[in-house]
mmCIF file of C-alpha atoms in Angstrom:
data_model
loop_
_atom_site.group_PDB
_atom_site.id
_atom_site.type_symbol
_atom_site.label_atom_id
_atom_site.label_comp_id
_atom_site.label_asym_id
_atom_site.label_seq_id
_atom_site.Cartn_x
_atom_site.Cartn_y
_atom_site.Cartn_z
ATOM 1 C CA UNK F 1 0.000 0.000 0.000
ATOM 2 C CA UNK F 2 1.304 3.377 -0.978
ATOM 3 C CA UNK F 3 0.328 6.370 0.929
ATOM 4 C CA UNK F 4 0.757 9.482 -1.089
ATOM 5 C CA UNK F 5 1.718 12.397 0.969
ATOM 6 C CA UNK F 6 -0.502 15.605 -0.612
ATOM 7 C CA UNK F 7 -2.068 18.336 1.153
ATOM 8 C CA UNK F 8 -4.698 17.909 -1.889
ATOM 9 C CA UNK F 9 -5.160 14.584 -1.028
ATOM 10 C CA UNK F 10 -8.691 14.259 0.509
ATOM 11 C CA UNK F 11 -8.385 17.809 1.401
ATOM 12 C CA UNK F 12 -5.961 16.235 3.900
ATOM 13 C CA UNK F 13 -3.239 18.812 5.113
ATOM 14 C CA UNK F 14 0.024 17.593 5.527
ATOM 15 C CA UNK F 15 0.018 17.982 9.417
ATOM 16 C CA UNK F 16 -3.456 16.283 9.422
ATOM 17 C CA UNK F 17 -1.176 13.428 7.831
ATOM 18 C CA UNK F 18 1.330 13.511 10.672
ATOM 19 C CA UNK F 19 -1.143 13.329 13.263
ATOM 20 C CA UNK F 20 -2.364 10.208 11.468
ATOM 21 C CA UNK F 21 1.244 8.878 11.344
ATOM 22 C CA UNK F 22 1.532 9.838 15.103
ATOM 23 C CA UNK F 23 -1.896 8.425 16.370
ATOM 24 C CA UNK F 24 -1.119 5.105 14.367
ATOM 25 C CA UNK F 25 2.146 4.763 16.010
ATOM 26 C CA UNK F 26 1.521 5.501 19.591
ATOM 27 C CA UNK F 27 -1.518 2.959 19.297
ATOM 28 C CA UNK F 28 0.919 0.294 18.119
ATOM 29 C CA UNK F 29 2.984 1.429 21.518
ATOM 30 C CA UNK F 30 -0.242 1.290 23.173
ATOM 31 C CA UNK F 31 -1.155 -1.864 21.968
ATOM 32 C CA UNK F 32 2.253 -3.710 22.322
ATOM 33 C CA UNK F 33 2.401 -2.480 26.317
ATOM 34 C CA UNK F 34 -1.057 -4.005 26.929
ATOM 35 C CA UNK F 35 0.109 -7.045 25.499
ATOM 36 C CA UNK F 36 3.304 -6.902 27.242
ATOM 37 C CA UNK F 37 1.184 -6.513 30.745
ATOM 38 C CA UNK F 38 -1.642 -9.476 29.790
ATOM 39 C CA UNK F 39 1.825 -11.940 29.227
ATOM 40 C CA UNK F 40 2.941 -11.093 33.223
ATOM 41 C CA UNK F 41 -0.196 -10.581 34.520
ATOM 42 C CA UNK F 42 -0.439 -14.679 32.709
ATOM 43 C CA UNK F 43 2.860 -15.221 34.156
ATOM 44 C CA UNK F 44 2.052 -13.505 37.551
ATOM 45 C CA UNK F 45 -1.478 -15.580 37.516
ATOM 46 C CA UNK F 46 0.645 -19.542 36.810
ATOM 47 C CA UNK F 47 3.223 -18.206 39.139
ATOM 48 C CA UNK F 48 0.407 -18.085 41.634
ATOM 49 C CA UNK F 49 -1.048 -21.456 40.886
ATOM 50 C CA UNK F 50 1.903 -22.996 41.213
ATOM 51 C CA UNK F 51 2.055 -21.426 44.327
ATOM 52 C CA UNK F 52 -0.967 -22.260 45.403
ATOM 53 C CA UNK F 53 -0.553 -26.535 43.927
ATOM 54 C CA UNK F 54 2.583 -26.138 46.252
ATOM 55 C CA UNK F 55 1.216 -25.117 49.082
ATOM 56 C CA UNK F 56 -2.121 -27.890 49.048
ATOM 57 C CA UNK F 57 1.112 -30.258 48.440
ATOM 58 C CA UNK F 58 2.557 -29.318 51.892
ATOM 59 C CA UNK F 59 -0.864 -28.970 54.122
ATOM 60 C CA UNK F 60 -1.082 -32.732 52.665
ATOM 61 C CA UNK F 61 2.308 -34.158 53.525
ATOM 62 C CA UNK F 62 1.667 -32.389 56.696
ATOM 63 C CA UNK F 63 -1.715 -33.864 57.316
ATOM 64 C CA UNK F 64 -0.294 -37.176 56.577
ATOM 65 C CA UNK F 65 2.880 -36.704 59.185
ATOM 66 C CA UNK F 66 -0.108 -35.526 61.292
ATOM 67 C CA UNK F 67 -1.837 -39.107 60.602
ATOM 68 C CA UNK F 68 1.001 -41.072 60.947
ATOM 69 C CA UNK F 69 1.885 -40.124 64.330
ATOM 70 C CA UNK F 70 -1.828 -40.400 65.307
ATOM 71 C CA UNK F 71 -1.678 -43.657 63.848
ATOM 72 C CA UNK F 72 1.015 -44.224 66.114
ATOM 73 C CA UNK F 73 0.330 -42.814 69.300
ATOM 74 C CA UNK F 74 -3.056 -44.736 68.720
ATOM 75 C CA UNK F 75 -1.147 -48.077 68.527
ATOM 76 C CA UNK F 76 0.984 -47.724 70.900
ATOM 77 C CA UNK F 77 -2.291 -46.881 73.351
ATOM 78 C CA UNK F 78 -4.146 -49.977 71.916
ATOM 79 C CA UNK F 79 -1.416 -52.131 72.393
ATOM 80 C CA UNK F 80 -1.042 -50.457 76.437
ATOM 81 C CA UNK F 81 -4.520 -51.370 76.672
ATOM 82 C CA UNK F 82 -4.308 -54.553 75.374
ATOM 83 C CA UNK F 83 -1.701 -55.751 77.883
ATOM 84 C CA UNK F 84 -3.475 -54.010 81.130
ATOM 85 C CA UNK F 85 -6.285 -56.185 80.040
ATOM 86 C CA UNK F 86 -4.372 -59.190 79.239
ATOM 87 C CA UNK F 87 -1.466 -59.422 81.178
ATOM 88 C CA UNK F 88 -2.698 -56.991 84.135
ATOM 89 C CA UNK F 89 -6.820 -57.940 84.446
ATOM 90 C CA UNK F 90 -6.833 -61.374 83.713
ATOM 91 C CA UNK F 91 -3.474 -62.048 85.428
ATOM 92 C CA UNK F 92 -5.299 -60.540 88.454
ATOM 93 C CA UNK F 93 -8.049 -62.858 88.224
ATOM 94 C CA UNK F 94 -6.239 -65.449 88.441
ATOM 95 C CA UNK F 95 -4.541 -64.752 91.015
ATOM 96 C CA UNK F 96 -7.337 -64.282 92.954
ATOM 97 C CA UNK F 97 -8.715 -67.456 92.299
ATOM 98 C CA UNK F 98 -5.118 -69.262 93.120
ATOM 99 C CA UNK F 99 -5.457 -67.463 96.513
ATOM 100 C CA UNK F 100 -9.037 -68.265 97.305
ATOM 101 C CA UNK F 101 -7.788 -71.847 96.746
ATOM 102 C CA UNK F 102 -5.639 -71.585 99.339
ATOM 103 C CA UNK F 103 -8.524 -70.457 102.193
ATOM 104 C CA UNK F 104 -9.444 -73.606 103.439
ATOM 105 C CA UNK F 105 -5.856 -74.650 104.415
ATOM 106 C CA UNK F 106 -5.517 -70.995 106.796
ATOM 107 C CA UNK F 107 -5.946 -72.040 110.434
ATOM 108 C CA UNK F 108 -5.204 -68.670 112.471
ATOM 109 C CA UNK F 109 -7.173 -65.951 112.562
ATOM 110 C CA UNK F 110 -4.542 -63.918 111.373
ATOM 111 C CA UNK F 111 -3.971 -65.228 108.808
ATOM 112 C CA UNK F 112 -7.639 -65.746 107.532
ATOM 113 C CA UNK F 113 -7.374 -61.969 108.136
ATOM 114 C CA UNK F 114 -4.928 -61.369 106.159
ATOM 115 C CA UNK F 115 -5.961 -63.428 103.387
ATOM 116 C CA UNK F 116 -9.319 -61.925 102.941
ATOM 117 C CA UNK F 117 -7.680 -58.141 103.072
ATOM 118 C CA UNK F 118 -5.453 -59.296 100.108
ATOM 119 C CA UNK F 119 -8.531 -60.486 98.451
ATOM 120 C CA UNK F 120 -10.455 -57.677 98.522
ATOM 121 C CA UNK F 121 -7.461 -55.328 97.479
ATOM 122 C CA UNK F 122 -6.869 -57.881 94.198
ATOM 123 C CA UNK F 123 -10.714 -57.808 93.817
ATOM 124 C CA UNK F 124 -10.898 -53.991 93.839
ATOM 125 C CA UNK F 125 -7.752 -53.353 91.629
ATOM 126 C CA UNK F 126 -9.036 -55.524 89.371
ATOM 127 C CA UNK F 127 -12.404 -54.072 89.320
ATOM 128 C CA UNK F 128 -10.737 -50.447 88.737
ATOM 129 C CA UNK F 129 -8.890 -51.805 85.847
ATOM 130 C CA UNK F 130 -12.194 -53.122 84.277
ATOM 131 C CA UNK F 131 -13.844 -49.787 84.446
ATOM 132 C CA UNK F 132 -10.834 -47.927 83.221
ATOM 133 C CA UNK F 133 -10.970 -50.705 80.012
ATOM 134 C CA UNK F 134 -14.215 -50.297 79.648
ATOM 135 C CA UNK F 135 -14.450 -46.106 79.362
ATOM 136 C CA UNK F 136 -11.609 -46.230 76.678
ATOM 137 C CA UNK F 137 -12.122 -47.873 73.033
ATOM 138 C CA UNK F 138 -10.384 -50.938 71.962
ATOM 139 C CA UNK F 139 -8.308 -51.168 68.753
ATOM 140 C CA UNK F 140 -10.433 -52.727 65.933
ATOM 141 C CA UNK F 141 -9.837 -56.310 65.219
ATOM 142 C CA UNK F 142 -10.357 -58.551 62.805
ATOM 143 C CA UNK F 143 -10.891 -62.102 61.890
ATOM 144 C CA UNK F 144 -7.155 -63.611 62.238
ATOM 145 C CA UNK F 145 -6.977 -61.664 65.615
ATOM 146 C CA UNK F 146 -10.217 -63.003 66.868
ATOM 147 C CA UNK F 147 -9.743 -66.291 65.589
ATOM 148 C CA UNK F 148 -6.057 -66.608 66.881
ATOM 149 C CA UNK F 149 -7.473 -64.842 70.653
ATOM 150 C CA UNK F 150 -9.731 -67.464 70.798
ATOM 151 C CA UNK F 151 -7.925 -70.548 69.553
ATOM 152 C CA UNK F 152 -4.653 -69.547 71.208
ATOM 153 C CA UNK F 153 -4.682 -66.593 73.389
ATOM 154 C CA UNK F 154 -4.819 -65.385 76.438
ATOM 155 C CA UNK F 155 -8.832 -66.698 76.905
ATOM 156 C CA UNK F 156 -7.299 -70.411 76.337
ATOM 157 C CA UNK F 157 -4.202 -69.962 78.245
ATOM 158 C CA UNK F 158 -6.073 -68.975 81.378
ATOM 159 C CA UNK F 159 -8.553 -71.789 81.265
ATOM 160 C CA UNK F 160 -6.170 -74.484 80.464
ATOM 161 C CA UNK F 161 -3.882 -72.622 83.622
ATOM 162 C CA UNK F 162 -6.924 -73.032 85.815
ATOM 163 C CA UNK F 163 -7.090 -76.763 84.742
ATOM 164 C CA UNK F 164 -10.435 -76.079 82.247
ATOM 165 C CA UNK F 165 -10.875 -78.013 79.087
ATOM 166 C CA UNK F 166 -11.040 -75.947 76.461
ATOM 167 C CA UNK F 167 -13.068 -76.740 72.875
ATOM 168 C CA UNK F 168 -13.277 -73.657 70.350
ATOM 169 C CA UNK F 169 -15.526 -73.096 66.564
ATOM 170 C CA UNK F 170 -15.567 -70.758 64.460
ATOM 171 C CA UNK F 171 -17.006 -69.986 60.979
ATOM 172 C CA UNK F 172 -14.015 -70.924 58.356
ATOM 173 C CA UNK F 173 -13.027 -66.889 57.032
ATOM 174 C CA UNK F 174 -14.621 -66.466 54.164
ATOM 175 C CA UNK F 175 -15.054 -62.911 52.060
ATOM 176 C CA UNK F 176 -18.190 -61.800 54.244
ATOM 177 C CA UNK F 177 -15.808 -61.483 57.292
ATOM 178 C CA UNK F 178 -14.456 -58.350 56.104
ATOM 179 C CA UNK F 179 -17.380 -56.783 56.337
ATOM 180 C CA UNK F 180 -18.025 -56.876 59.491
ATOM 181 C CA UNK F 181 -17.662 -53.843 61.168
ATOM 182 C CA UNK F 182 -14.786 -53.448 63.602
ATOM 183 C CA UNK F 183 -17.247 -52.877 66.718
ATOM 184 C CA UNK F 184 -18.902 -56.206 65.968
ATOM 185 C CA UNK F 185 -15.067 -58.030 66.483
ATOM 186 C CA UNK F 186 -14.338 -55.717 69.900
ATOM 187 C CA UNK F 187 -17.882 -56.804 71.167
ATOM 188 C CA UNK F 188 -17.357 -60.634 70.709
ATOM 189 C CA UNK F 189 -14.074 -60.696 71.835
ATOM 190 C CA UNK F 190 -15.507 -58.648 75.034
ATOM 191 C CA UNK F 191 -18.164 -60.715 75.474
ATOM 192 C CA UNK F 192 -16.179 -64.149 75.462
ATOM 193 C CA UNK F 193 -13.942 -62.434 77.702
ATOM 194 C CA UNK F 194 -15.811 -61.202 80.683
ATOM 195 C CA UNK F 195 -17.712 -65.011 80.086
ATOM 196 C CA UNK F 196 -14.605 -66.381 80.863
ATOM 197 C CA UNK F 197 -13.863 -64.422 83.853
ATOM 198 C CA UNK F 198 -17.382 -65.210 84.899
ATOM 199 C CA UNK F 199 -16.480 -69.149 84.825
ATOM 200 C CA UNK F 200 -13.094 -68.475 85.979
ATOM 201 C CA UNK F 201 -14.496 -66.806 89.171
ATOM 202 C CA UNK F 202 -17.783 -68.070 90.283
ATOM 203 C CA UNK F 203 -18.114 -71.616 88.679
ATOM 204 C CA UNK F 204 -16.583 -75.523 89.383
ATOM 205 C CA UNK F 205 -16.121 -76.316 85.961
ATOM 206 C CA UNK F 206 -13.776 -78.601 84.286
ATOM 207 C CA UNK F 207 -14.816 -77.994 80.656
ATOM 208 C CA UNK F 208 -15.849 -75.102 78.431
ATOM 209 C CA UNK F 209 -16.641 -74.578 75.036
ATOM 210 C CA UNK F 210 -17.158 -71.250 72.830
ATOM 211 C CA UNK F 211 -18.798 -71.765 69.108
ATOM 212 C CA UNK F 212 -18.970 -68.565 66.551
ATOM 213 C CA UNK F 213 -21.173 -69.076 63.611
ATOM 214 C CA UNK F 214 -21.645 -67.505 61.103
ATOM 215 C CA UNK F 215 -24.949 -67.233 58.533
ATOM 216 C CA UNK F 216 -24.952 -64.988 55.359
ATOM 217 C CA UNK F 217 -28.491 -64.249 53.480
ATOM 218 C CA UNK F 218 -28.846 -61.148 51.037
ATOM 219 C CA UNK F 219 -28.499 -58.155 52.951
ATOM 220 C CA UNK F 220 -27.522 -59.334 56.407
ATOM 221 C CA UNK F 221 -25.097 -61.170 58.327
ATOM 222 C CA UNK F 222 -26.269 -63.091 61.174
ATOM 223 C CA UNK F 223 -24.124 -64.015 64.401
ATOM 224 C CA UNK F 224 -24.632 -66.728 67.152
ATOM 225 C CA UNK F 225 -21.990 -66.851 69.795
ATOM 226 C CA UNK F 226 -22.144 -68.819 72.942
ATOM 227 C CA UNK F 227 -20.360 -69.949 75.751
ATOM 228 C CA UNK F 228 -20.983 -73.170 78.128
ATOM 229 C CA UNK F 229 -19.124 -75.074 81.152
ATOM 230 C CA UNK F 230 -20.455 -78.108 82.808
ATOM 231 C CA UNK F 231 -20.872 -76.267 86.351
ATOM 232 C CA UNK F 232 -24.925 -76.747 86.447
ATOM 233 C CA UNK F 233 -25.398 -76.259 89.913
ATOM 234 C CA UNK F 234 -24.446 -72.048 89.174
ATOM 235 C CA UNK F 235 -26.403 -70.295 86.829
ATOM 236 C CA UNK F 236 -25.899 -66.568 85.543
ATOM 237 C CA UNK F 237 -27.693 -64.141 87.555
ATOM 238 C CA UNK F 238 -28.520 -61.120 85.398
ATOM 239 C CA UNK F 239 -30.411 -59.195 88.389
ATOM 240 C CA UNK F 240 -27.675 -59.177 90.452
ATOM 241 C CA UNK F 241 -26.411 -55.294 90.747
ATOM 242 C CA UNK F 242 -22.842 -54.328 91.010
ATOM 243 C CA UNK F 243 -21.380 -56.943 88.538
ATOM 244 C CA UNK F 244 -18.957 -54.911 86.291
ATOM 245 C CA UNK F 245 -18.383 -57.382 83.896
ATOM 246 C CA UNK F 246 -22.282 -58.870 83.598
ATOM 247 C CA UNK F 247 -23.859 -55.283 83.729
ATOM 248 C CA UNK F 248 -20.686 -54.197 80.644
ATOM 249 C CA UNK F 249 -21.788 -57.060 78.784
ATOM 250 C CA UNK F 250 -25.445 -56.228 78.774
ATOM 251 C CA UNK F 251 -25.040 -52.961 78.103
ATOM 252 C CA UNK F 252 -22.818 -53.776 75.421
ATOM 253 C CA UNK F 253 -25.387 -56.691 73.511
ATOM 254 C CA UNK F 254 -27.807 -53.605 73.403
ATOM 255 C CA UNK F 255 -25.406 -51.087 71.808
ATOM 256 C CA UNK F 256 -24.421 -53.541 69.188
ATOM 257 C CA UNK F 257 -28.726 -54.184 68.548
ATOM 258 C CA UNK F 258 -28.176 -57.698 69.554
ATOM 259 C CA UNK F 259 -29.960 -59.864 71.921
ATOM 260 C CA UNK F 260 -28.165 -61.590 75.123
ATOM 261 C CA UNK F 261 -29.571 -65.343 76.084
ATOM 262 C CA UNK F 262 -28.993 -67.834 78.644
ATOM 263 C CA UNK F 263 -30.169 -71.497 79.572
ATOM 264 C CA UNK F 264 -29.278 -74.802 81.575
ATOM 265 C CA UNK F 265 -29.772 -78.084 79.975
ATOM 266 C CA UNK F 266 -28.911 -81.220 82.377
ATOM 267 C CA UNK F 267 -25.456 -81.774 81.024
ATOM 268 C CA UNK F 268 -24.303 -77.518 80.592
ATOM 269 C CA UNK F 269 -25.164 -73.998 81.172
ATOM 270 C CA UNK F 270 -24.943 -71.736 77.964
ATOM 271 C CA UNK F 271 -24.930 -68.081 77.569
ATOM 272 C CA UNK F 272 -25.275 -66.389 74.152
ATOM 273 C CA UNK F 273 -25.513 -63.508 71.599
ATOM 274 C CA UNK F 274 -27.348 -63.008 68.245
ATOM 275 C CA UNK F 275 -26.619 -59.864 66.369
ATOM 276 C CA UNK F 276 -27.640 -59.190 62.832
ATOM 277 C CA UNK F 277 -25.439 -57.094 60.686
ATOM 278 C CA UNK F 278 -26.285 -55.516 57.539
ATOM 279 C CA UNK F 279 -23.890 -55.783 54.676
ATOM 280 C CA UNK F 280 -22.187 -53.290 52.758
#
């Protein structure tokens, strides 16, 4: 294109050209600095998302530290808990029994004296530890720790140390197990504990035996548990008041929705649970 320069052109003056000339080029300056600022203010704007991809990066890694030493702490707690109730509860149980064995040989007064004061001091601390246990939550389980509490554990150990046979079912694990939830495996392994303890303290038996089944149908999965020793002459006395164990475990049966049973045939004594769980 050819621009010719005449101040006949158009009736166009030759100054009236210049201004032209002049407008066109400070619009080109005009032009190139907005484009200049839109490329930073681009820059400025992925500067600031990078920022800001950086930044969710590091409140994640420091959520997950944050987990992991949660995780952790809550182990270590569960595993504290664990061995108060195993190694400290039950080991005090049995120790009271062992020394309520020994009552009958105690011929001074003295020393039936002192035996009942040490009694009562291993039936209290015992008692204490219970409640404590029993305010705090357990660490969920599953089904090779319930199945290897109950085949092998401390539950068998004391029994067969206390000179009780010991006979133990369970439903083979199949896929359904994992989805029970993890308060359904803390309240079975509760409840066959403080059964136990029940045996261990108040009955004469020489055998138990502990069956878990386990029924799947469409949308729920149903649990029997039960319990039994040969000691027919004691039976379970639910309306008895200040039994820290019994009143726990029927508190916990209605938590869970399920339904706590008991019976005497002329051979055993059973006590029970049925629970129905939906399935995920």
């Amino acid at each position: 294109m050819v621009f010719i320069l005449s101040s006949k052109h158009n009736g166009w003056t030759l100054s009236t050209w210049n201004g032209a000339i002049s407008y066109l080029i400070f619009l080109s300056i005009f032009n190139l600095y907005i484009a200049f600022f839109i490329n930073r203010l681009n820059q400025t704007q992925e500067r600031l998302a990078q920022s800001k991809k950086r930044e969710e990066r590091l409140i994640r890694s420091m959520q997950d530290i944050l987990h992991s030493q949660n995780a952790v702490n809550t182990e270590r707690m569960d595993q504290i808990m664990r061995d108060l109730h195993d190694e400290v509860g039950q080991g005090l149980v049995a120790a009271s029994i062992y020394i309520r064995s020994l009552q009958n040989s105690l011929e001074s007064a003295n020393a039936k004296r002192a035996f009942e004061k040490g009694s009562a001091m291993l039936e209290s601390t015992s008692v204490s530890i219970r409640n404590m246990l029993n305010s705090l939550d357990r660490q969920p389980m599953n089904y090779a720790y319930l199945s290897q509490e109950l085949a092998s554990g401390r539950i068998p150990q004391l029994l067969r140390g206390s000179g009780v046979g010991y006979h133990f079912t369970i439903t083979p694990e199949s896929p359904a197990w994992s989805e029970v939830p993890p308060e359904i495996y803390a309240y079975i392994h509760r409840f066959y504990q403080e059964s136990v303890t029940n045996i261990l303290r108040h009955s004469r038996a020489d055998q138990c035996r502990i069956d878990l089944r386990m029924r799947i149908r469409a949308d729920q999965i149903l649990f029997a548990g039960s319990i039994r020793d040969n000691d027919i002459q004691r039976n379970f006395n639910f309306n008895k008041t200040g039994s820290t164990g019994l009143d726990g475990l029927v508190q916990k049966t209605r938590q869970v929705g399920g339904i706590l049973r008991h019976g005497r045939k002329p051979a055993f004594k059973k006590i029970g649970f049925l629970l129905q769980v939906p399935r995920r």
